[in-house]
Amino acid sequence: MIRLSHVNYAYPGKQVFSDLNVTLQDRGAYALMAPSGAGKTTLLRLISGLTAPQGGTVEGLENKRISFLFQEDRLLPWRTALENAALAADRDQALQWLANMEITDLNAYPRELSGGMQRRLALARAMAFGGDVLLLDEPFKGLDEALRARIADKIRGVFPLTVLSVHDPEEAALMGAEIIRLG
């Protein structure tokens, strides 16, 4: 179980969280919903351990392997689709997840892919990495409704715990996620 207790976090001139308490079970899916700027990405960073709370505690991350799909795709422009996906896993895992994400041109460079394909490539890399916790920051950005449904079907339930940030309750429903409203 991951527990955020009495967490405080602020950026210069903006309080994001004040006395935030959230408990995430070790299994299941949770969708963080809030308007833009309300702290969804910050909460994912706190859960991942990339950002430390300025007050309070985050517990339960010990011995957990965390895979993180950032809001930005963070692809290496000098690497092909296969090379980008294989950064996080062996070639066979990378190939499997590229196929699952419907990426067929394995030798394409990120600049040669559409925005939606770049997003799916970043998702393939995160999925191939594996682990105990999957953090997804706007995973369906740039994907049409039919593609979102197909991709959600491939990633739902693969990791014991999935936490995603979304703006649309339908995206939370696609992942079978319990909604946590922020803000």
mmCIF file with all atom_site columns, C-alpha atoms in Angstrom:
data_model
loop_
_atom_site.group_PDB
_atom_site.id
_atom_site.type_symbol
_atom_site.label_atom_id
_atom_site.label_alt_id
_atom_site.label_comp_id
_atom_site.label_asym_id
_atom_site.label_entity_id
_atom_site.label_seq_id
_atom_site.pdbx_PDB_ins_code
_atom_site.Cartn_x
_atom_site.Cartn_y
_atom_site.Cartn_z
_atom_site.occupancy
_atom_site.B_iso_or_equiv
_atom_site.pdbx_formal_charge
_atom_site.auth_seq_id
_atom_site.auth_comp_id
_atom_site.auth_asym_id
_atom_site.auth_atom_id
_atom_site.pdbx_PDB_model_num
ATOM 1   C CA . MET A 1 1   ? 0.000   0.000  0.000   1.00 0.00 ? 1   MET A CA 1
ATOM 2   C CA . ILE A 1 2   ? 1.207   3.501  -0.857  1.00 0.00 ? 2   ILE A CA 1
ATOM 3   C CA . ARG A 1 3   ? 0.167   6.122  1.644   1.00 0.00 ? 3   ARG A CA 1
ATOM 4   C CA . LEU A 1 4   ? 0.560   9.879  1.358   1.00 0.00 ? 4   LEU A CA 1
ATOM 5   C CA . SER A 1 5   ? -0.042  11.404 4.801   1.00 0.00 ? 5   SER A CA 1
ATOM 6   C CA . HIS A 1 6   ? -0.461  15.112 5.494   1.00 0.00 ? 6   HIS A CA 1
ATOM 7   C CA . VAL A 1 7   ? 1.491   15.963 2.332   1.00 0.00 ? 7   VAL A CA 1
ATOM 8   C CA . ASN A 1 8   ? 2.252   19.587 1.561   1.00 0.00 ? 8   ASN A CA 1
ATOM 9   C CA . TYR A 1 9   ? 3.759   20.798 -1.675  1.00 0.00 ? 9   TYR A CA 1
ATOM 10  C CA . ALA A 1 10  ? 4.079   24.247 -3.235  1.00 0.00 ? 10  ALA A CA 1
ATOM 11  C CA . TYR A 1 11  ? 5.740   25.895 -6.193  1.00 0.00 ? 11  TYR A CA 1
ATOM 12  C CA . PRO A 1 12  ? 6.834   29.504 -5.831  1.00 0.00 ? 12  PRO A CA 1
ATOM 13  C CA . GLY A 1 13  ? 3.618   31.464 -5.487  1.00 0.00 ? 13  GLY A CA 1
ATOM 14  C CA . LYS A 1 14  ? 1.289   28.440 -5.731  1.00 0.00 ? 14  LYS A CA 1
ATOM 15  C CA . GLN A 1 15  ? 0.240   25.974 -3.031  1.00 0.00 ? 15  GLN A CA 1
ATOM 16  C CA . VAL A 1 16  ? -0.512  22.650 -4.762  1.00 0.00 ? 16  VAL A CA 1
ATOM 17  C CA . PHE A 1 17  ? -1.243  20.383 -1.789  1.00 0.00 ? 17  PHE A CA 1
ATOM 18  C CA . SER A 1 18  ? -1.972  21.225 1.807   1.00 0.00 ? 18  SER A CA 1
ATOM 19  C CA . ASP A 1 19  ? -2.495  18.310 4.207   1.00 0.00 ? 19  ASP A CA 1
ATOM 20  C CA . LEU A 1 20  ? -3.207  15.828 1.378   1.00 0.00 ? 20  LEU A CA 1
ATOM 21  C CA . ASN A 1 21  ? -4.034  12.286 2.475   1.00 0.00 ? 21  ASN A CA 1
ATOM 22  C CA . VAL A 1 22  ? -4.301  9.515  -0.135  1.00 0.00 ? 22  VAL A CA 1
ATOM 23  C CA . THR A 1 23  ? -4.055  5.742  0.228   1.00 0.00 ? 23  THR A CA 1
ATOM 24  C CA . LEU A 1 24  ? -3.519  3.479  -2.772  1.00 0.00 ? 24  LEU A CA 1
ATOM 25  C CA . GLN A 1 25  ? -3.911  -0.264 -2.406  1.00 0.00 ? 25  GLN A CA 1
ATOM 26  C CA . ASP A 1 26  ? -1.186  -2.481 -3.919  1.00 0.00 ? 26  ASP A CA 1
ATOM 27  C CA . ARG A 1 27  ? -3.623  -3.750 -6.550  1.00 0.00 ? 27  ARG A CA 1
ATOM 28  C CA . GLY A 1 28  ? -6.030  -1.912 -8.787  1.00 0.00 ? 28  GLY A CA 1
ATOM 29  C CA . ALA A 1 29  ? -6.267  1.239  -10.855 1.00 0.00 ? 29  ALA A CA 1
ATOM 30  C CA . TYR A 1 30  ? -6.754  4.827  -9.766  1.00 0.00 ? 30  TYR A CA 1
ATOM 31  C CA . ALA A 1 31  ? -7.442  7.838  -11.977 1.00 0.00 ? 31  ALA A CA 1
ATOM 32  C CA . LEU A 1 32  ? -6.437  11.293 -10.777 1.00 0.00 ? 32  LEU A CA 1
ATOM 33  C CA . MET A 1 33  ? -8.931  13.829 -12.078 1.00 0.00 ? 33  MET A CA 1
ATOM 34  C CA . ALA A 1 34  ? -8.687  17.597 -11.742 1.00 0.00 ? 34  ALA A CA 1
ATOM 35  C CA . PRO A 1 35  ? -8.501  20.694 -13.886 1.00 0.00 ? 35  PRO A CA 1
ATOM 36  C CA . SER A 1 36  ? -5.145  21.525 -15.469 1.00 0.00 ? 36  SER A CA 1
ATOM 37  C CA . GLY A 1 37  ? -2.713  22.890 -12.902 1.00 0.00 ? 37  GLY A CA 1
ATOM 38  C CA . ALA A 1 38  ? -4.401  21.226 -9.912  1.00 0.00 ? 38  ALA A CA 1
ATOM 39  C CA . GLY A 1 39  ? -1.508  18.873 -9.139  1.00 0.00 ? 39  GLY A CA 1
ATOM 40  C CA . LYS A 1 40  ? -2.066  15.608 -11.026 1.00 0.00 ? 40  LYS A CA 1
ATOM 41  C CA . THR A 1 41  ? 1.478   15.492 -12.401 1.00 0.00 ? 41  THR A CA 1
ATOM 42  C CA . THR A 1 42  ? 2.935   16.631 -9.083  1.00 0.00 ? 42  THR A CA 1
ATOM 43  C CA . LEU A 1 43  ? 1.070   13.833 -7.299  1.00 0.00 ? 43  LEU A CA 1
ATOM 44  C CA . LEU A 1 44  ? 2.434   11.255 -9.766  1.00 0.00 ? 44  LEU A CA 1
ATOM 45  C CA . ARG A 1 45  ? 5.942   12.612 -9.159  1.00 0.00 ? 45  ARG A CA 1
ATOM 46  C CA . LEU A 1 46  ? 5.409   12.351 -5.385  1.00 0.00 ? 46  LEU A CA 1
ATOM 47  C CA . ILE A 1 47  ? 4.196   8.756  -5.753  1.00 0.00 ? 47  ILE A CA 1
ATOM 48  C CA . SER A 1 48  ? 7.207   7.894  -7.920  1.00 0.00 ? 48  SER A CA 1
ATOM 49  C CA . GLY A 1 49  ? 9.667   9.377  -5.476  1.00 0.00 ? 49  GLY A CA 1
ATOM 50  C CA . LEU A 1 50  ? 10.996  11.821 -8.096  1.00 0.00 ? 50  LEU A CA 1
ATOM 51  C CA . THR A 1 51  ? 9.670   14.703 -5.991  1.00 0.00 ? 51  THR A CA 1
ATOM 52  C CA . ALA A 1 52  ? 9.823   14.818 -2.202  1.00 0.00 ? 52  ALA A CA 1
ATOM 53  C CA . PRO A 1 53  ? 6.978   16.338 -0.195  1.00 0.00 ? 53  PRO A CA 1
ATOM 54  C CA . GLN A 1 54  ? 7.754   19.603 1.556   1.00 0.00 ? 54  GLN A CA 1
ATOM 55  C CA . GLY A 1 55  ? 5.760   18.349 4.513   1.00 0.00 ? 55  GLY A CA 1
ATOM 56  C CA . GLY A 1 56  ? 4.174   15.042 5.433   1.00 0.00 ? 56  GLY A CA 1
ATOM 57  C CA . THR A 1 57  ? 5.224   11.588 4.278   1.00 0.00 ? 57  THR A CA 1
ATOM 58  C CA . VAL A 1 58  ? 4.978   9.215  1.345   1.00 0.00 ? 58  VAL A CA 1
ATOM 59  C CA . GLU A 1 59  ? 5.258   5.589  2.464   1.00 0.00 ? 59  GLU A CA 1
ATOM 60  C CA . GLY A 1 60  ? 5.093   2.233  0.762   1.00 0.00 ? 60  GLY A CA 1
ATOM 61  C CA . LEU A 1 61  ? 7.510   2.772  -2.113  1.00 0.00 ? 61  LEU A CA 1
ATOM 62  C CA . GLU A 1 62  ? 10.188  0.521  -0.642  1.00 0.00 ? 62  GLU A CA 1
ATOM 63  C CA . ASN A 1 63  ? 11.108  -2.372 -2.947  1.00 0.00 ? 63  ASN A CA 1
ATOM 64  C CA . LYS A 1 64  ? 8.608   -1.257 -5.598  1.00 0.00 ? 64  LYS A CA 1
ATOM 65  C CA . ARG A 1 65  ? 9.677   -1.051 -9.214  1.00 0.00 ? 65  ARG A CA 1
ATOM 66  C CA . ILE A 1 66  ? 7.937   1.917  -10.811 1.00 0.00 ? 66  ILE A CA 1
ATOM 67  C CA . SER A 1 67  ? 7.399   2.551  -14.508 1.00 0.00 ? 67  SER A CA 1
ATOM 68  C CA . PHE A 1 68  ? 6.461   6.121  -15.428 1.00 0.00 ? 68  PHE A CA 1
ATOM 69  C CA . LEU A 1 69  ? 4.929   7.445  -18.644 1.00 0.00 ? 69  LEU A CA 1
ATOM 70  C CA . PHE A 1 70  ? 5.615   11.164 -18.407 1.00 0.00 ? 70  PHE A CA 1
ATOM 71  C CA . GLN A 1 71  ? 3.369   13.840 -19.857 1.00 0.00 ? 71  GLN A CA 1
ATOM 72  C CA . GLU A 1 72  ? 6.112   14.512 -22.427 1.00 0.00 ? 72  GLU A CA 1
ATOM 73  C CA . ASP A 1 73  ? 7.057   11.481 -24.535 1.00 0.00 ? 73  ASP A CA 1
ATOM 74  C CA . ARG A 1 74  ? 10.803  11.859 -23.815 1.00 0.00 ? 74  ARG A CA 1
ATOM 75  C CA . LEU A 1 75  ? 11.860  9.829  -26.842 1.00 0.00 ? 75  LEU A CA 1
ATOM 76  C CA . LEU A 1 76  ? 15.475  9.867  -27.999 1.00 0.00 ? 76  LEU A CA 1
ATOM 77  C CA . PRO A 1 77  ? 15.384  11.458 -31.461 1.00 0.00 ? 77  PRO A CA 1
ATOM 78  C CA . TRP A 1 78  ? 18.541  9.663  -32.638 1.00 0.00 ? 78  TRP A CA 1
ATOM 79  C CA . ARG A 1 79  ? 17.083  6.225  -31.838 1.00 0.00 ? 79  ARG A CA 1
ATOM 80  C CA . THR A 1 80  ? 14.555  4.210  -33.846 1.00 0.00 ? 80  THR A CA 1
ATOM 81  C CA . ALA A 1 81  ? 11.205  3.110  -32.461 1.00 0.00 ? 81  ALA A CA 1
ATOM 82  C CA . LEU A 1 82  ? 12.640  -0.308 -31.579 1.00 0.00 ? 82  LEU A CA 1
ATOM 83  C CA . GLU A 1 83  ? 15.752  1.210  -30.006 1.00 0.00 ? 83  GLU A CA 1
ATOM 84  C CA . ASN A 1 84  ? 13.641  3.617  -27.920 1.00 0.00 ? 84  ASN A CA 1
ATOM 85  C CA . ALA A 1 85  ? 11.414  0.808  -26.645 1.00 0.00 ? 85  ALA A CA 1
ATOM 86  C CA . ALA A 1 86  ? 14.384  -1.486 -26.005 1.00 0.00 ? 86  ALA A CA 1
ATOM 87  C CA . LEU A 1 87  ? 16.032  1.104  -23.733 1.00 0.00 ? 87  LEU A CA 1
ATOM 88  C CA . ALA A 1 88  ? 13.798  -0.151 -20.939 1.00 0.00 ? 88  ALA A CA 1
ATOM 89  C CA . ALA A 1 89  ? 13.707  -3.886 -21.641 1.00 0.00 ? 89  ALA A CA 1
ATOM 90  C CA . ASP A 1 90  ? 15.094  -6.678 -23.737 1.00 0.00 ? 90  ASP A CA 1
ATOM 91  C CA . ARG A 1 91  ? 14.374  -6.779 -27.462 1.00 0.00 ? 91  ARG A CA 1
ATOM 92  C CA . ASP A 1 92  ? 11.620  -9.401 -27.188 1.00 0.00 ? 92  ASP A CA 1
ATOM 93  C CA . GLN A 1 93  ? 9.691   -7.393 -24.582 1.00 0.00 ? 93  GLN A CA 1
ATOM 94  C CA . ALA A 1 94  ? 10.148  -4.243 -26.652 1.00 0.00 ? 94  ALA A CA 1
ATOM 95  C CA . LEU A 1 95  ? 8.877   -5.993 -29.794 1.00 0.00 ? 95  LEU A CA 1
ATOM 96  C CA . GLN A 1 96  ? 5.849   -7.359 -27.950 1.00 0.00 ? 96  GLN A CA 1
ATOM 97  C CA . TRP A 1 97  ? 4.863   -3.962 -26.586 1.00 0.00 ? 97  TRP A CA 1
ATOM 98  C CA . LEU A 1 98  ? 5.467   -2.203 -29.898 1.00 0.00 ? 98  LEU A CA 1
ATOM 99  C CA . ALA A 1 99  ? 3.061   -4.681 -31.497 1.00 0.00 ? 99  ALA A CA 1
ATOM 100 C CA . ASN A 1 100 ? 0.552   -4.159 -28.673 1.00 0.00 ? 100 ASN A CA 1
ATOM 101 C CA . MET A 1 101 ? 0.761   -0.403 -29.234 1.00 0.00 ? 101 MET A CA 1
ATOM 102 C CA . GLU A 1 102 ? 0.258   -0.913 -32.991 1.00 0.00 ? 102 GLU A CA 1
ATOM 103 C CA . ILE A 1 103 ? 3.677   0.466  -33.945 1.00 0.00 ? 103 ILE A CA 1
ATOM 104 C CA . THR A 1 104 ? 4.708   -1.342 -37.129 1.00 0.00 ? 104 THR A CA 1
ATOM 105 C CA . ASP A 1 105 ? 7.581   0.750  -38.492 1.00 0.00 ? 105 ASP A CA 1
ATOM 106 C CA . LEU A 1 106 ? 10.265  -0.342 -36.055 1.00 0.00 ? 106 LEU A CA 1
ATOM 107 C CA . ASN A 1 107 ? 13.006  1.550  -37.895 1.00 0.00 ? 107 ASN A CA 1
ATOM 108 C CA . ALA A 1 108 ? 11.211  4.922  -37.870 1.00 0.00 ? 108 ALA A CA 1
ATOM 109 C CA . TYR A 1 109 ? 12.720  7.760  -35.875 1.00 0.00 ? 109 TYR A CA 1
ATOM 110 C CA . PRO A 1 110 ? 10.437  9.757  -33.565 1.00 0.00 ? 110 PRO A CA 1
ATOM 111 C CA . ARG A 1 111 ? 10.371  12.736 -35.955 1.00 0.00 ? 111 ARG A CA 1
ATOM 112 C CA . GLU A 1 112 ? 8.921   10.421 -38.617 1.00 0.00 ? 112 GLU A CA 1
ATOM 113 C CA . LEU A 1 113 ? 6.004   9.399  -36.382 1.00 0.00 ? 113 LEU A CA 1
ATOM 114 C CA . SER A 1 114 ? 2.758   11.255 -35.745 1.00 0.00 ? 114 SER A CA 1
ATOM 115 C CA . GLY A 1 115 ? 2.126   12.667 -32.281 1.00 0.00 ? 115 GLY A CA 1
ATOM 116 C CA . GLY A 1 116 ? -0.192  9.769  -31.445 1.00 0.00 ? 116 GLY A CA 1
ATOM 117 C CA . MET A 1 117 ? 2.402   7.241  -32.601 1.00 0.00 ? 117 MET A CA 1
ATOM 118 C CA . GLN A 1 118 ? 5.070   8.945  -30.506 1.00 0.00 ? 118 GLN A CA 1
ATOM 119 C CA . ARG A 1 119 ? 2.743   8.693  -27.500 1.00 0.00 ? 119 ARG A CA 1
ATOM 120 C CA . ARG A 1 120 ? 2.179   4.991  -28.127 1.00 0.00 ? 120 ARG A CA 1
ATOM 121 C CA . LEU A 1 121 ? 5.934   4.454  -28.525 1.00 0.00 ? 121 LEU A CA 1
ATOM 122 C CA . ALA A 1 122 ? 6.555   6.108  -25.142 1.00 0.00 ? 122 ALA A CA 1
ATOM 123 C CA . LEU A 1 123 ? 3.812   3.909  -23.691 1.00 0.00 ? 123 LEU A CA 1
ATOM 124 C CA . ALA A 1 124 ? 5.380   0.782  -25.232 1.00 0.00 ? 124 ALA A CA 1
ATOM 125 C CA . ARG A 1 125 ? 8.674   1.668  -23.523 1.00 0.00 ? 125 ARG A CA 1
ATOM 126 C CA . ALA A 1 126 ? 6.959   2.179  -20.151 1.00 0.00 ? 126 ALA A CA 1
ATOM 127 C CA . MET A 1 127 ? 5.062   -1.105 -20.474 1.00 0.00 ? 127 MET A CA 1
ATOM 128 C CA . ALA A 1 128 ? 8.164   -3.025 -21.542 1.00 0.00 ? 128 ALA A CA 1
ATOM 129 C CA . PHE A 1 129 ? 10.012  -1.785 -18.452 1.00 0.00 ? 129 PHE A CA 1
ATOM 130 C CA . GLY A 1 130 ? 7.558   -3.673 -16.234 1.00 0.00 ? 130 GLY A CA 1
ATOM 131 C CA . GLY A 1 131 ? 7.324   -3.406 -12.482 1.00 0.00 ? 131 GLY A CA 1
ATOM 132 C CA . ASP A 1 132 ? 4.920   -3.158 -9.584  1.00 0.00 ? 132 ASP A CA 1
ATOM 133 C CA . VAL A 1 133 ? 3.470   0.298  -10.225 1.00 0.00 ? 133 VAL A CA 1
ATOM 134 C CA . LEU A 1 134 ? 2.591   1.952  -13.533 1.00 0.00 ? 134 LEU A CA 1
ATOM 135 C CA . LEU A 1 135 ? 2.232   5.749  -13.471 1.00 0.00 ? 135 LEU A CA 1
ATOM 136 C CA . LEU A 1 136 ? 0.609   7.247  -16.557 1.00 0.00 ? 136 LEU A CA 1
ATOM 137 C CA . ASP A 1 137 ? 0.460   11.003 -17.085 1.00 0.00 ? 137 ASP A CA 1
ATOM 138 C CA . GLU A 1 138 ? -2.240  11.632 -19.707 1.00 0.00 ? 138 GLU A CA 1
ATOM 139 C CA . PRO A 1 139 ? -1.636  8.300  -21.466 1.00 0.00 ? 139 PRO A CA 1
ATOM 140 C CA . PHE A 1 140 ? -4.284  8.739  -24.156 1.00 0.00 ? 140 PHE A CA 1
ATOM 141 C CA . LYS A 1 141 ? -3.213  12.210 -25.289 1.00 0.00 ? 141 LYS A CA 1
ATOM 142 C CA . GLY A 1 142 ? -3.401  12.434 -29.079 1.00 0.00 ? 142 GLY A CA 1
ATOM 143 C CA . LEU A 1 143 ? -5.313  9.156  -29.551 1.00 0.00 ? 143 LEU A CA 1
ATOM 144 C CA . ASP A 1 144 ? -8.758  8.924  -31.100 1.00 0.00 ? 144 ASP A CA 1
ATOM 145 C CA . GLU A 1 145 ? -11.597 7.194  -29.258 1.00 0.00 ? 145 GLU A CA 1
ATOM 146 C CA . ALA A 1 146 ? -11.268 3.801  -30.984 1.00 0.00 ? 146 ALA A CA 1
ATOM 147 C CA . LEU A 1 147 ? -7.501  3.700  -30.527 1.00 0.00 ? 147 LEU A CA 1
ATOM 148 C CA . ARG A 1 148 ? -7.812  4.723  -26.857 1.00 0.00 ? 148 ARG A CA 1
ATOM 149 C CA . ALA A 1 149 ? -10.125 1.763  -26.271 1.00 0.00 ? 149 ALA A CA 1
ATOM 150 C CA . ARG A 1 150 ? -7.774  -0.698 -27.986 1.00 0.00 ? 150 ARG A CA 1
ATOM 151 C CA . ILE A 1 151 ? -4.717  0.596  -26.124 1.00 0.00 ? 151 ILE A CA 1
ATOM 152 C CA . ALA A 1 152 ? -6.514  0.635  -22.760 1.00 0.00 ? 152 ALA A CA 1
ATOM 153 C CA . ASP A 1 153 ? -7.543  -2.968 -23.343 1.00 0.00 ? 153 ASP A CA 1
ATOM 154 C CA . LYS A 1 154 ? -3.865  -3.937 -23.835 1.00 0.00 ? 154 LYS A CA 1
ATOM 155 C CA . ILE A 1 155 ? -2.520  -2.165 -20.735 1.00 0.00 ? 155 ILE A CA 1
ATOM 156 C CA . ARG A 1 156 ? -5.390  -2.611 -18.252 1.00 0.00 ? 156 ARG A CA 1
ATOM 157 C CA . GLY A 1 157 ? -4.413  -4.973 -15.440 1.00 0.00 ? 157 GLY A CA 1
ATOM 158 C CA . VAL A 1 158 ? -0.858  -5.692 -16.655 1.00 0.00 ? 158 VAL A CA 1
ATOM 159 C CA . PHE A 1 159 ? 0.707   -3.999 -13.618 1.00 0.00 ? 159 PHE A CA 1
ATOM 160 C CA . PRO A 1 160 ? -0.542  -4.776 -10.108 1.00 0.00 ? 160 PRO A CA 1
ATOM 161 C CA . LEU A 1 161 ? -1.121  -1.046 -9.484  1.00 0.00 ? 161 LEU A CA 1
ATOM 162 C CA . THR A 1 162 ? -1.826  1.616  -12.102 1.00 0.00 ? 162 THR A CA 1
ATOM 163 C CA . VAL A 1 163 ? -2.252  5.312  -11.353 1.00 0.00 ? 163 VAL A CA 1
ATOM 164 C CA . LEU A 1 164 ? -3.118  7.623  -14.223 1.00 0.00 ? 164 LEU A CA 1
ATOM 165 C CA . SER A 1 165 ? -3.938  11.278 -14.642 1.00 0.00 ? 165 SER A CA 1
ATOM 166 C CA . VAL A 1 166 ? -6.856  12.019 -16.943 1.00 0.00 ? 166 VAL A CA 1
ATOM 167 C CA . HIS A 1 167 ? -9.259  14.832 -17.759 1.00 0.00 ? 167 HIS A CA 1
ATOM 168 C CA . ASP A 1 168 ? -12.045 12.609 -19.079 1.00 0.00 ? 168 ASP A CA 1
ATOM 169 C CA . PRO A 1 169 ? -14.022 10.187 -16.860 1.00 0.00 ? 169 PRO A CA 1
ATOM 170 C CA . GLU A 1 170 ? -14.401 7.910  -19.894 1.00 0.00 ? 170 GLU A CA 1
ATOM 171 C CA . GLU A 1 171 ? -10.626 7.379  -19.924 1.00 0.00 ? 171 GLU A CA 1
ATOM 172 C CA . ALA A 1 172 ? -10.786 6.369  -16.254 1.00 0.00 ? 172 ALA A CA 1
ATOM 173 C CA . ALA A 1 173 ? -13.618 3.950  -17.111 1.00 0.00 ? 173 ALA A CA 1
ATOM 174 C CA . LEU A 1 174 ? -11.558 2.426  -19.950 1.00 0.00 ? 174 LEU A CA 1
ATOM 175 C CA . MET A 1 175 ? -8.942  1.497  -17.352 1.00 0.00 ? 175 MET A CA 1
ATOM 176 C CA . GLY A 1 176 ? -11.485 0.341  -14.777 1.00 0.00 ? 176 GLY A CA 1
ATOM 177 C CA . ALA A 1 177 ? -10.041 2.970  -12.458 1.00 0.00 ? 177 ALA A CA 1
ATOM 178 C CA . GLU A 1 178 ? -11.402 4.350  -9.229  1.00 0.00 ? 178 GLU A CA 1
ATOM 179 C CA . ILE A 1 179 ? -11.491 8.144  -9.556  1.00 0.00 ? 179 ILE A CA 1
ATOM 180 C CA . ILE A 1 180 ? -9.620  10.354 -7.094  1.00 0.00 ? 180 ILE A CA 1
ATOM 181 C CA . ARG A 1 181 ? -10.671 13.979 -7.514  1.00 0.00 ? 181 ARG A CA 1
ATOM 182 C CA . LEU A 1 182 ? -8.102  16.646 -6.713  1.00 0.00 ? 182 LEU A CA 1
ATOM 183 C CA . GLY A 1 183 ? -8.530  20.369 -6.259  1.00 0.00 ? 183 GLY A CA 1
#
